[in-house]
Short mmCIF file of C-alpha atoms in Angstrom, two decimals:
data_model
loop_
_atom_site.label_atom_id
_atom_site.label_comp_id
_atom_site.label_asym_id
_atom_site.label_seq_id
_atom_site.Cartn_x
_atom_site.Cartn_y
_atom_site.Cartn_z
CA UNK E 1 -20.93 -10.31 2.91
CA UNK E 2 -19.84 -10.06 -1.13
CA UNK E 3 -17.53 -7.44 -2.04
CA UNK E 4 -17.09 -6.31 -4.64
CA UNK E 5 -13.01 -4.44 -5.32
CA UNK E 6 -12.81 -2.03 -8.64
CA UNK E 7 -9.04 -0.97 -9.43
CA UNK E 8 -7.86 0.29 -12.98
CA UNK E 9 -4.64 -2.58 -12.89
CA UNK E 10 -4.30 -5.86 -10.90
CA UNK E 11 -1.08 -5.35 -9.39
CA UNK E 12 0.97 -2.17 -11.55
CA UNK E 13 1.20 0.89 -9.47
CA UNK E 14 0.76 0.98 -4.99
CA UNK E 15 -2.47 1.74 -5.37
CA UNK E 16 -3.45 -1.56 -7.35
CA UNK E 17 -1.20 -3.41 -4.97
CA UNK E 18 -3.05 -2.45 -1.92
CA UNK E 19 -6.24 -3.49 -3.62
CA UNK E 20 -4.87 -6.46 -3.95
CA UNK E 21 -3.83 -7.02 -0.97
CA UNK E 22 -7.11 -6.14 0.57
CA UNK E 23 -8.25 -8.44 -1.47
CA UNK E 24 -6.57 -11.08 0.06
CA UNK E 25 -6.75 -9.65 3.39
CA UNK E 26 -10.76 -9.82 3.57
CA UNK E 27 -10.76 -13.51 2.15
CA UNK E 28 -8.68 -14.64 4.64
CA UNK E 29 -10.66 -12.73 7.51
CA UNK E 30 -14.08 -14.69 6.39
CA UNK E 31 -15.34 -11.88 4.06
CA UNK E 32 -15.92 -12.63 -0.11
CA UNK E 33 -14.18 -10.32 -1.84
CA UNK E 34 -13.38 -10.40 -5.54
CA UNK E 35 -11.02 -7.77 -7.66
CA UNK E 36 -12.51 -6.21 -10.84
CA UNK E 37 -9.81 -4.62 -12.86
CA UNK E 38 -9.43 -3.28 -16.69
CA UNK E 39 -5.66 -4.87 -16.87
CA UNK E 40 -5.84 -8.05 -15.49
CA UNK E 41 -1.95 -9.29 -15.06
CA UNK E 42 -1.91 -12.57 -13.14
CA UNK E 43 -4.31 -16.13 -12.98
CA UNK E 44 -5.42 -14.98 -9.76
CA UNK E 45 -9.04 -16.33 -10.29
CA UNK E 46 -10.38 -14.01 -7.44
CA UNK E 47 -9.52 -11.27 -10.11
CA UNK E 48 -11.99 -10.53 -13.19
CA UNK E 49 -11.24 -8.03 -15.66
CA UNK E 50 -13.93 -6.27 -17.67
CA UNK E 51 -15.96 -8.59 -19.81
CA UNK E 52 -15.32 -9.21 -23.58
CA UNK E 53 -17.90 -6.70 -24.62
CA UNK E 54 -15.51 -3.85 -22.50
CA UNK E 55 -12.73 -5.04 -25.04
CA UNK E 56 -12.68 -0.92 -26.12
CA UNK E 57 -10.46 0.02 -22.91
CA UNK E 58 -7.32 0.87 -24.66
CA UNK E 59 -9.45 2.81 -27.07
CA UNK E 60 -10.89 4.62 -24.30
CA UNK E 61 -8.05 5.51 -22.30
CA UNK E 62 -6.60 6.62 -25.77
CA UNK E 63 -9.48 8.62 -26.29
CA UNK E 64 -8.98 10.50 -22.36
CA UNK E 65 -5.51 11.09 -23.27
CA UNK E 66 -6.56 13.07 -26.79
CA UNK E 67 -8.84 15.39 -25.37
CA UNK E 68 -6.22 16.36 -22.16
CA UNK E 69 -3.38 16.28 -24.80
CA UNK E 70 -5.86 19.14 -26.20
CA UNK E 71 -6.98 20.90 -23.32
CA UNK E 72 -2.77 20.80 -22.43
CA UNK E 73 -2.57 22.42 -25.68
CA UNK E 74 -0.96 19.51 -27.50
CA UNK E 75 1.83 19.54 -24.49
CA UNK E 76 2.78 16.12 -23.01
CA UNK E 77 4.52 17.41 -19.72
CA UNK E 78 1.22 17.08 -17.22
CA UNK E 79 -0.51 14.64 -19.66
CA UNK E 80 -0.16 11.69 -17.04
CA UNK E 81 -1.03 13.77 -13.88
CA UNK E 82 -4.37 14.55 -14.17
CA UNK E 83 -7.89 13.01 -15.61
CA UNK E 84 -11.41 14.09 -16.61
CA UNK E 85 -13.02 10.68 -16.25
CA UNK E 86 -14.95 11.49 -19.63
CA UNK E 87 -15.20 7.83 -20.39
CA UNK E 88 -15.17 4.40 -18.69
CA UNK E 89 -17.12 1.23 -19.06
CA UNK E 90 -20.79 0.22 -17.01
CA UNK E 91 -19.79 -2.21 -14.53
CA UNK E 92 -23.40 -2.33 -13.20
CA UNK E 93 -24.19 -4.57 -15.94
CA UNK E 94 -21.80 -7.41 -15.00
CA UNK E 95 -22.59 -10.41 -12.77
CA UNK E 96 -20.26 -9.87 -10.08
CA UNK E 97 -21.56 -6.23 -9.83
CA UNK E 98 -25.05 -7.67 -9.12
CA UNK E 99 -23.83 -10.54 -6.63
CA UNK E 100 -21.77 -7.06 -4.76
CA UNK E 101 -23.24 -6.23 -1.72
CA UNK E 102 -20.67 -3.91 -0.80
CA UNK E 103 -19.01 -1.52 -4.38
CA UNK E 104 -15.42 -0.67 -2.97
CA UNK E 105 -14.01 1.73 -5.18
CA UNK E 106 -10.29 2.16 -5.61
CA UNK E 107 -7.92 3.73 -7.75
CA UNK E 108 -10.22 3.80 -11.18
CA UNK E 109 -8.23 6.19 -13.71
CA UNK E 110 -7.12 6.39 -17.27
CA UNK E 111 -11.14 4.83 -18.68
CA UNK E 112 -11.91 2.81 -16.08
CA UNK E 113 -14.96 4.71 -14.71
CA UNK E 114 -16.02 8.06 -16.23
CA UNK E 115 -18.15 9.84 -13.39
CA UNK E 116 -21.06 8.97 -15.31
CA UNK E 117 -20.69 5.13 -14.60
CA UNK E 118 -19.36 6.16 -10.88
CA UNK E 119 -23.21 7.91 -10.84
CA UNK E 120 -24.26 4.79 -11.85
CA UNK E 121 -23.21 3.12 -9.85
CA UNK E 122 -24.07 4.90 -7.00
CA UNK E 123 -27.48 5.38 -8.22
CA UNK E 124 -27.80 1.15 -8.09
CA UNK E 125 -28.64 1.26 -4.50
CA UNK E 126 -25.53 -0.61 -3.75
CA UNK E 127 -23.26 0.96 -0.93
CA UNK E 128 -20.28 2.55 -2.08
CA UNK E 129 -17.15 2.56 0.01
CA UNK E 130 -14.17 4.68 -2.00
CA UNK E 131 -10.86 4.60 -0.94
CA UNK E 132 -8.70 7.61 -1.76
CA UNK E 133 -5.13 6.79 -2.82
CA UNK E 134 -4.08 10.31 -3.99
CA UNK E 135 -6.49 13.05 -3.99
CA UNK E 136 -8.00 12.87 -6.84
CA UNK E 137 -11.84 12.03 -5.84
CA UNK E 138 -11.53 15.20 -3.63
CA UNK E 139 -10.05 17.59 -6.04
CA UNK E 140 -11.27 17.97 -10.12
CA UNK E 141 -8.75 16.84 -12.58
CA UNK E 142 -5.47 15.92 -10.38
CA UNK E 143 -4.00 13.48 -7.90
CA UNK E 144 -1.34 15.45 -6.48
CA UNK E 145 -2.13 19.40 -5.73
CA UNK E 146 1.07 20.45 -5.60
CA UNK E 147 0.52 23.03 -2.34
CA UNK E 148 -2.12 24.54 -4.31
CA UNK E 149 -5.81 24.73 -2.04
CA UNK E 150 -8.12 25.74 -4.58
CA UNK E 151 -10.24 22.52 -3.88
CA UNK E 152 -11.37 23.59 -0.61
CA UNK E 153 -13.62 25.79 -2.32
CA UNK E 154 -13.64 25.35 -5.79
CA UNK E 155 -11.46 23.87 -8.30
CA UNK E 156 -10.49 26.62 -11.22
CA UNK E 157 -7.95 28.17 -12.70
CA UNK E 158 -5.40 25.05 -12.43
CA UNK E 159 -1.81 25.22 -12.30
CA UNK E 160 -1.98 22.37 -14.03
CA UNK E 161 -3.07 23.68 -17.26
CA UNK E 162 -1.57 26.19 -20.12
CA UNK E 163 -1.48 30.17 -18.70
CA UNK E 164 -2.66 28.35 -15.41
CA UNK E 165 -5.98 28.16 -16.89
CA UNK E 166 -9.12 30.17 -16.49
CA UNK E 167 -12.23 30.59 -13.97
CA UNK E 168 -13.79 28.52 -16.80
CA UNK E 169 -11.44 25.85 -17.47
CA UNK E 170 -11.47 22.06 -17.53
CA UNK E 171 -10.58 21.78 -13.96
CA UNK E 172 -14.11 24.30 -13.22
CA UNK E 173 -16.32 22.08 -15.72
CA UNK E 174 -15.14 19.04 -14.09
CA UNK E 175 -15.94 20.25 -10.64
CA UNK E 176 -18.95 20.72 -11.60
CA UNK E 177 -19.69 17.41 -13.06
CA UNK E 178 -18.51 15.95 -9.84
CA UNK E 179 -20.85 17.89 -8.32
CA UNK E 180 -23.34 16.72 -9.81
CA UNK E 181 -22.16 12.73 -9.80
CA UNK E 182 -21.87 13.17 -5.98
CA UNK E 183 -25.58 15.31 -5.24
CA UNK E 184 -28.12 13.87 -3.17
CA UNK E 185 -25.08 10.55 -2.56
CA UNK E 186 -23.62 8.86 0.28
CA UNK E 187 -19.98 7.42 0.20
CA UNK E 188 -17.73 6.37 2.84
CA UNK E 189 -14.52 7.17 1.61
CA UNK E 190 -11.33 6.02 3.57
CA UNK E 191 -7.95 7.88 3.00
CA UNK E 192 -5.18 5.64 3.51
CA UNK E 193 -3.47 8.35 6.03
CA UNK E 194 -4.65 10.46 8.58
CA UNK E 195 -3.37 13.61 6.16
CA UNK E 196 -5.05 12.89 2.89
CA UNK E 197 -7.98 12.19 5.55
CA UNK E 198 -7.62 15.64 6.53
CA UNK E 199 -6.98 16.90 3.27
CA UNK E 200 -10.18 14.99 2.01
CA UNK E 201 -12.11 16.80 4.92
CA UNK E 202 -11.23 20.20 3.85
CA UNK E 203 -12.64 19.67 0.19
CA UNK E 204 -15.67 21.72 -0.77
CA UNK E 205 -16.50 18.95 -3.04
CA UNK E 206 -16.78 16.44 -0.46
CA UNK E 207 -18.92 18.29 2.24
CA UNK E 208 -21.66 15.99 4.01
CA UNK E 209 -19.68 12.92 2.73
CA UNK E 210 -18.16 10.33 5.30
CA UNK E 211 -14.42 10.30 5.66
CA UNK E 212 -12.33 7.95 7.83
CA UNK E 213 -8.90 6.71 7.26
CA UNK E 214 -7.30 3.27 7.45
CA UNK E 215 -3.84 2.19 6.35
CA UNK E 216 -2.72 -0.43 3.73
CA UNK E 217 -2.45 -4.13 4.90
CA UNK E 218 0.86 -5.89 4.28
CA UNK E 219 1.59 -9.45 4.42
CA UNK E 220 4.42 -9.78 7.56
CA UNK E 221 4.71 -13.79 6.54
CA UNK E 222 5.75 -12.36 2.79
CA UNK E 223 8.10 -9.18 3.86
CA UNK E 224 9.85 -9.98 7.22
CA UNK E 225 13.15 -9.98 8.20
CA UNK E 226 15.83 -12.11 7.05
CA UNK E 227 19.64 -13.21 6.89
CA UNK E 228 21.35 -9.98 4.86
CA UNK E 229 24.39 -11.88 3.50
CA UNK E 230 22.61 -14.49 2.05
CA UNK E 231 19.97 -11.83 0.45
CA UNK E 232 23.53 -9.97 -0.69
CA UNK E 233 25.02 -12.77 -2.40
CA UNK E 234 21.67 -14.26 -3.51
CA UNK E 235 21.28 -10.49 -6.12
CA UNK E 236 25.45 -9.99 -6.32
CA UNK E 237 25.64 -7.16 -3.93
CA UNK E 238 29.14 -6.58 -2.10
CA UNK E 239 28.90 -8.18 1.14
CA UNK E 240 31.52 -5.27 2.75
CA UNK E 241 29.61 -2.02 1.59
CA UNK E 242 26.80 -0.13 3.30
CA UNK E 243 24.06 0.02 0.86
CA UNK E 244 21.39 2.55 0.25
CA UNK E 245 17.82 1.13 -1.25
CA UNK E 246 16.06 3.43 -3.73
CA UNK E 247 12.50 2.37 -5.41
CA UNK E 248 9.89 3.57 -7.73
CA UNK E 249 8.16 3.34 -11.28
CA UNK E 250 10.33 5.33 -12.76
CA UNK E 251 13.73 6.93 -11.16
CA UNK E 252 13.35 9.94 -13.55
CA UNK E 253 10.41 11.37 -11.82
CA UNK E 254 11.03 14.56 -10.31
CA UNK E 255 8.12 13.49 -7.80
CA UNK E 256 9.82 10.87 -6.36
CA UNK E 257 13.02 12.96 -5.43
CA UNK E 258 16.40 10.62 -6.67
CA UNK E 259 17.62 14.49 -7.57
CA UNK E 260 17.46 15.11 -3.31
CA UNK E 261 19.31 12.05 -2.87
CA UNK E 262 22.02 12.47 -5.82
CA UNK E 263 22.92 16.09 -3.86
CA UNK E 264 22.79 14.12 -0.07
CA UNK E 265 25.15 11.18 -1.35
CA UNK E 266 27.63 14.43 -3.09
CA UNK E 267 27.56 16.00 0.42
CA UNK E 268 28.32 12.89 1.98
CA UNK E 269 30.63 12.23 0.20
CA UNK E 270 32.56 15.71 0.22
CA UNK E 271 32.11 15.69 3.95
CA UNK E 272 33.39 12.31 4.66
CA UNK E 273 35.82 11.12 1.59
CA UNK E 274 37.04 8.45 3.48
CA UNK E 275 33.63 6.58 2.96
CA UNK E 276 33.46 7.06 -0.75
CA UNK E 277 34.41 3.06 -0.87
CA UNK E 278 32.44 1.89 1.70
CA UNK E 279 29.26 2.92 0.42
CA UNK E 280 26.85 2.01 -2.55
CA UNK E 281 23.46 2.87 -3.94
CA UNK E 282 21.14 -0.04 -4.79
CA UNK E 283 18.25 1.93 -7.30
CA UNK E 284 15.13 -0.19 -8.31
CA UNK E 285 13.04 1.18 -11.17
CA UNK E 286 13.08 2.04 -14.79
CA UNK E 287 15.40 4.66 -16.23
CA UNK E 288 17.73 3.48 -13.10
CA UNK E 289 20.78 3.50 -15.59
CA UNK E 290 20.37 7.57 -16.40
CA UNK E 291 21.08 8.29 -12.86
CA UNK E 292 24.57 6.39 -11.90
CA UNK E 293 26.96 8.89 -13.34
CA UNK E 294 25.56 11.53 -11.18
CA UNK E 295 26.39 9.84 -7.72
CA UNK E 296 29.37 9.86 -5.66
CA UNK E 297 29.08 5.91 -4.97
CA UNK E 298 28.87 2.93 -6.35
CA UNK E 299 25.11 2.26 -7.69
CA UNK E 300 23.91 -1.07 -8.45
CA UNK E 301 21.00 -0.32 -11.02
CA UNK E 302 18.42 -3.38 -11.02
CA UNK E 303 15.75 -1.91 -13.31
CA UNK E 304 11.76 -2.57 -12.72
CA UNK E 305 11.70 -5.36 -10.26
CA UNK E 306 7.96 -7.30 -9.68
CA UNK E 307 8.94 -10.39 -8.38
CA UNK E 308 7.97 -10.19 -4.51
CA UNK E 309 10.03 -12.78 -3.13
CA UNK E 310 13.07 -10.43 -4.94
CA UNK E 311 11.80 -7.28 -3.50
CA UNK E 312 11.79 -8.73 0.07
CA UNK E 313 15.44 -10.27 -1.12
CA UNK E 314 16.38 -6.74 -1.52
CA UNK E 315 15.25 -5.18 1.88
CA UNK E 316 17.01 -7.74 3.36
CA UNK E 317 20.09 -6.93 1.86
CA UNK E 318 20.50 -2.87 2.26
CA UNK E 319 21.07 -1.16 5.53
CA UNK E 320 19.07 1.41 5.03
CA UNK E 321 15.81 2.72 2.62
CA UNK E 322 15.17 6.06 1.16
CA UNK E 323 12.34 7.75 -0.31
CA UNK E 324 13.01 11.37 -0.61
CA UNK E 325 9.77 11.66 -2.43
CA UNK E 326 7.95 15.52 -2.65
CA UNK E 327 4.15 14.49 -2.43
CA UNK E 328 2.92 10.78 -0.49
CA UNK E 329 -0.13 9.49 0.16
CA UNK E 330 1.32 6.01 2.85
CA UNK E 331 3.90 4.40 0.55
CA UNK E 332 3.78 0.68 0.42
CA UNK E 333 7.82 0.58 -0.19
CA UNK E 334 8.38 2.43 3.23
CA UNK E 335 5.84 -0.12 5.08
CA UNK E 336 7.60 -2.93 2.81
CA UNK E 337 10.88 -1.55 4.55
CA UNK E 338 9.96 -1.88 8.29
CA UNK E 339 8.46 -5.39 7.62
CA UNK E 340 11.81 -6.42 6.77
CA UNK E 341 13.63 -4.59 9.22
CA UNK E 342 14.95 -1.77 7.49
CA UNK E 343 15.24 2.00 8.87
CA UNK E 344 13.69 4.31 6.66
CA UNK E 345 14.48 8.19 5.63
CA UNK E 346 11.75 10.23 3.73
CA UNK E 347 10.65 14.12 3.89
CA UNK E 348 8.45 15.85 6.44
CA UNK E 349 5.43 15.08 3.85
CA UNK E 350 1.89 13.50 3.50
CA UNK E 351 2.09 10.28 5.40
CA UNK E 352 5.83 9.77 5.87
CA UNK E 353 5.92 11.06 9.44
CA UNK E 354 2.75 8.43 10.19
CA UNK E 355 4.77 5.36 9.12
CA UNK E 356 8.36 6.57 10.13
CA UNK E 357 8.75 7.52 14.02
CA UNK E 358 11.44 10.07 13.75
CA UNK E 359 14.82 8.33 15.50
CA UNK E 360 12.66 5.58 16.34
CA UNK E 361 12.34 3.63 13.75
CA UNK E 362 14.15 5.80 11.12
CA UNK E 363 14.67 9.58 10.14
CA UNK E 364 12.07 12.18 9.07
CA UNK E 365 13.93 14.62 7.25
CA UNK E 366 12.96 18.31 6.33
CA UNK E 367 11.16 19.34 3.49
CA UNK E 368 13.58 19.51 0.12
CA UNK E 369 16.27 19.72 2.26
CA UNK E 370 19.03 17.48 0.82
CA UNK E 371 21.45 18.70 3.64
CA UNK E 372 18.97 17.14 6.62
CA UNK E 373 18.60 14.11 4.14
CA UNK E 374 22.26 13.40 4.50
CA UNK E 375 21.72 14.15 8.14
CA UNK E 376 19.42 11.31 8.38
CA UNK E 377 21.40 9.05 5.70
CA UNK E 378 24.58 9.76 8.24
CA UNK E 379 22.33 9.38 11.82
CA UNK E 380 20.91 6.03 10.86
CA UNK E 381 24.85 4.41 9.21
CA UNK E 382 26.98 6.03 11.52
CA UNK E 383 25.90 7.18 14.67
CA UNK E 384 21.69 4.73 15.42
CA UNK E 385 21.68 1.46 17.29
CA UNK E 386 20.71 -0.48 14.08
CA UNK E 387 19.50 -3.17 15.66
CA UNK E 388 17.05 -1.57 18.18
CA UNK E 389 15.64 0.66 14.65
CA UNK E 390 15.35 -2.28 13.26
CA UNK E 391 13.03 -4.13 15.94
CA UNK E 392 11.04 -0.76 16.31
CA UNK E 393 10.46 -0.89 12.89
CA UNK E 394 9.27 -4.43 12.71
CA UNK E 395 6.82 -3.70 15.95
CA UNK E 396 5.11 -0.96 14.40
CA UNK E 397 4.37 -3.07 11.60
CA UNK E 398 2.96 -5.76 13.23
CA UNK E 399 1.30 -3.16 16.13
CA UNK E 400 -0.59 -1.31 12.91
CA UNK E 401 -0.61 -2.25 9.56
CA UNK E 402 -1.31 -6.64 9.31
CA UNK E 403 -3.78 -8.25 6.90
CA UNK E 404 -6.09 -8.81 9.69
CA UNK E 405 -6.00 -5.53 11.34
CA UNK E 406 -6.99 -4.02 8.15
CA UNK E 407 -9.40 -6.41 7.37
CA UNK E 408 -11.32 -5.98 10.37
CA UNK E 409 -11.60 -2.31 10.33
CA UNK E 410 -12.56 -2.32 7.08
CA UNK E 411 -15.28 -5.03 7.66
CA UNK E 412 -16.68 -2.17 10.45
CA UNK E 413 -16.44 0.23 7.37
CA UNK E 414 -18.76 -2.07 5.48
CA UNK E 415 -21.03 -2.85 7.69
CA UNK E 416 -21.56 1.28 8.48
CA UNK E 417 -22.17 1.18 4.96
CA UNK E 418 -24.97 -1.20 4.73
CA UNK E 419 -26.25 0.24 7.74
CA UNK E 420 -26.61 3.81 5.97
CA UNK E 421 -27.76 2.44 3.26
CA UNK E 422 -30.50 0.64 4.72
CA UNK E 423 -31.05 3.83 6.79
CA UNK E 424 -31.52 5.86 4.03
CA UNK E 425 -34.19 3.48 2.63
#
């Protein structure tokens, strides 16, 4: 069995990462799998990016981003959170498209695939399997709804856009052309958590469709548990402070909720003084620097960090990870986390509460509530066996979310594939 994996990036963004590590994951479970991606980042040589006569994908992911920063009327602030797929490039044309017997779709934004080219492909005979990283193949134009439910009958009238749109605006014409892409088609598409499953399941625009869900796969030889003083000293961390771990992209999105943990660490700190010195904040991600000044301890700002074998450095070394993110599909940092050992805190949101077994294996805090979040932050420093979270933590890992785990369910996945496919001829 050949399949073939289409991502936007190689390895920027969780999304692309879990491609890649599907990639991997099949290869190693007996299945040939190869990665087509627009950025290609690394000499990987299992990874092809778009052939030399696709060299116009900067031109059209340029071109994507003119006609939203239009229909946003010429306002940047959503310009990055939603897409109209109005351009991409053929892959049916390509070699390793023909060798495919299985098309796995992933994350394929920002000219990739327009939904013309997704309708050709589709239309190739191939089966398609599509996993769903946010939900944008069940909605029109965005990734993240935001608590809004519109797609469940009909996307319109977006919150998204200027005056919160119209009955008749870009997020109702795209709907439509979905619609159409998806008529008369069979996908399987797999959600990476049992919410956006349900979530998918509940779209109008995905009625008749097949929808399953099945987790990331991470590597537990790569991100395991390890000696924390060495990891300390090894990235200059104080070896007599309990540390916080922060990651993301970018701090300075609202999304991923470093405001919710700036107000936990204040109430921490006004609540217990005395611990003002014993504490620190290690932040991983661009823009880390804007944020120090506003918390109560120490912050050790690393910046963008890619290096893997530093990332698992970093687990190693903090006592404790939070993501007080607002909207999540199945983050790869909090599955990262329990490889290595670490307790985890997040919100009561998407799949958070599937990875993190509430004073288990860390603490599921309330919704927006930056009071339970320094609940948790306290529970899991002060008060939590660290060493039995830990374990828990580790188990789960290893019970549910291993390269060859994954693998095989999704080799099931492709073989239900074929077998509709075949079906339907």
């Amino acid at each position: 069995m050949k399949v073939l994996i289409v991502s936007t990036t190689e390895c920027a963004g969780g999304a692309a990462v879990a491609a890649g590590r599907l990639m991997h994951a099949l290869n190693n479970h007996g299945v040939k799998a190869k990665m087509m991606v627009r950025d290609k980042q690394t000499d990987d040589l299992a990874v092809v990016p778009l052939p030399v006569w696709h060299g116009l994908s900067r031109w059209r992911f340029l071109w994507e981003r003119l006609l939203l920063f239009f229909h946003l009327h010429f306002n940047r602030i959503h310009l990055f959170e939603i897409d109209m797929a109005n351009t991409g490039a053929d892959i049916t044309k390509t070699a390793e498209f023909r060798e495919a017997d299985i098309i796995h779709l992933h994350w394929v934004n920002q000219g990739m695939l327009s939904l013309t080219d997704i309708k050709k492909i589709l239309r190739s005979g191939k089966p398609v399997v599509w996993t769903m990283h946010d939900l944008w193949p069940a909605t029109a134009i965005c990734h993240l709804s935001l608590g809004c439910n519109r797609f469940r009958t009909s996307c319109g009238n977006c919150q998204y856009l200027p005056n919160h749109g119209s009955d008749h605006d870009l997020a109702t014409k795209v709907w439509r052309r979905k619609q159409r892409m998806l008529a008369g088609e069979n996908i399987i598409f797999v959600a990476c958590s049992r919410w956006l499953e349900a979530e998918a399941k509940s779209s109008a625009l995905l009625q008749g469709q097949t929808i399953t869900s099945i987790p990331n796969p991470i590597d537990t030889t790569v991100f395991c548990p390890g000696d924390r003083q060495s990891a300390r000293q090894a990235e200059h961390l104080p070896l007599d402070r309990r540390l916080l771990l922060f990651i993301c992209q970018r701090v300075t999105n609202p999304n991923k909720g470093m405001s919710y943990l700036i107000e936990a660490c204040q109430q921490l700190a006004k609540a217990h003084p005395e611990q003002t010195e014993s504490m620190g904040v290690v932040i991983l991600g661009g823009h880390a620097d804007e944020v120090v000044a506003q918390l109560p301890f120490k912050a050790y700002p690393m910046g963008y960090v890619n290096d893997t074998q530093r990332l698992v450095r970093l687990y190693r070394a903090a006592d404790l990870f939070v993501l007080p993110s607002l909207s999540e599909n199945l983050p790869n940092t909090i599955m990262e986390a329990m490889a290595c050992g670490l307790p985890c805190l997040g919100f009561r949101v998407g799949g958070i509460p599937e990875e993190i077994d509430h004073l288990k294996t860390g603490y599921v805090a309330d919704y927006r509530s930056s009071a339970d979040l320094a609940r948790g932050i306290d529970w899991i420093l002060r008060h939590a066996e660290a060493g039995h979270l830990s374990a828990e933590a580790v188990r789960k890992v290893h019970r549910q979310y291993t390269m060859q785990r994954v693998a095989m369910l999704y080799t099931e996945v492709y073989q239900q594939a074929m077998a509709q496919k075949h079906f339907r001829l």
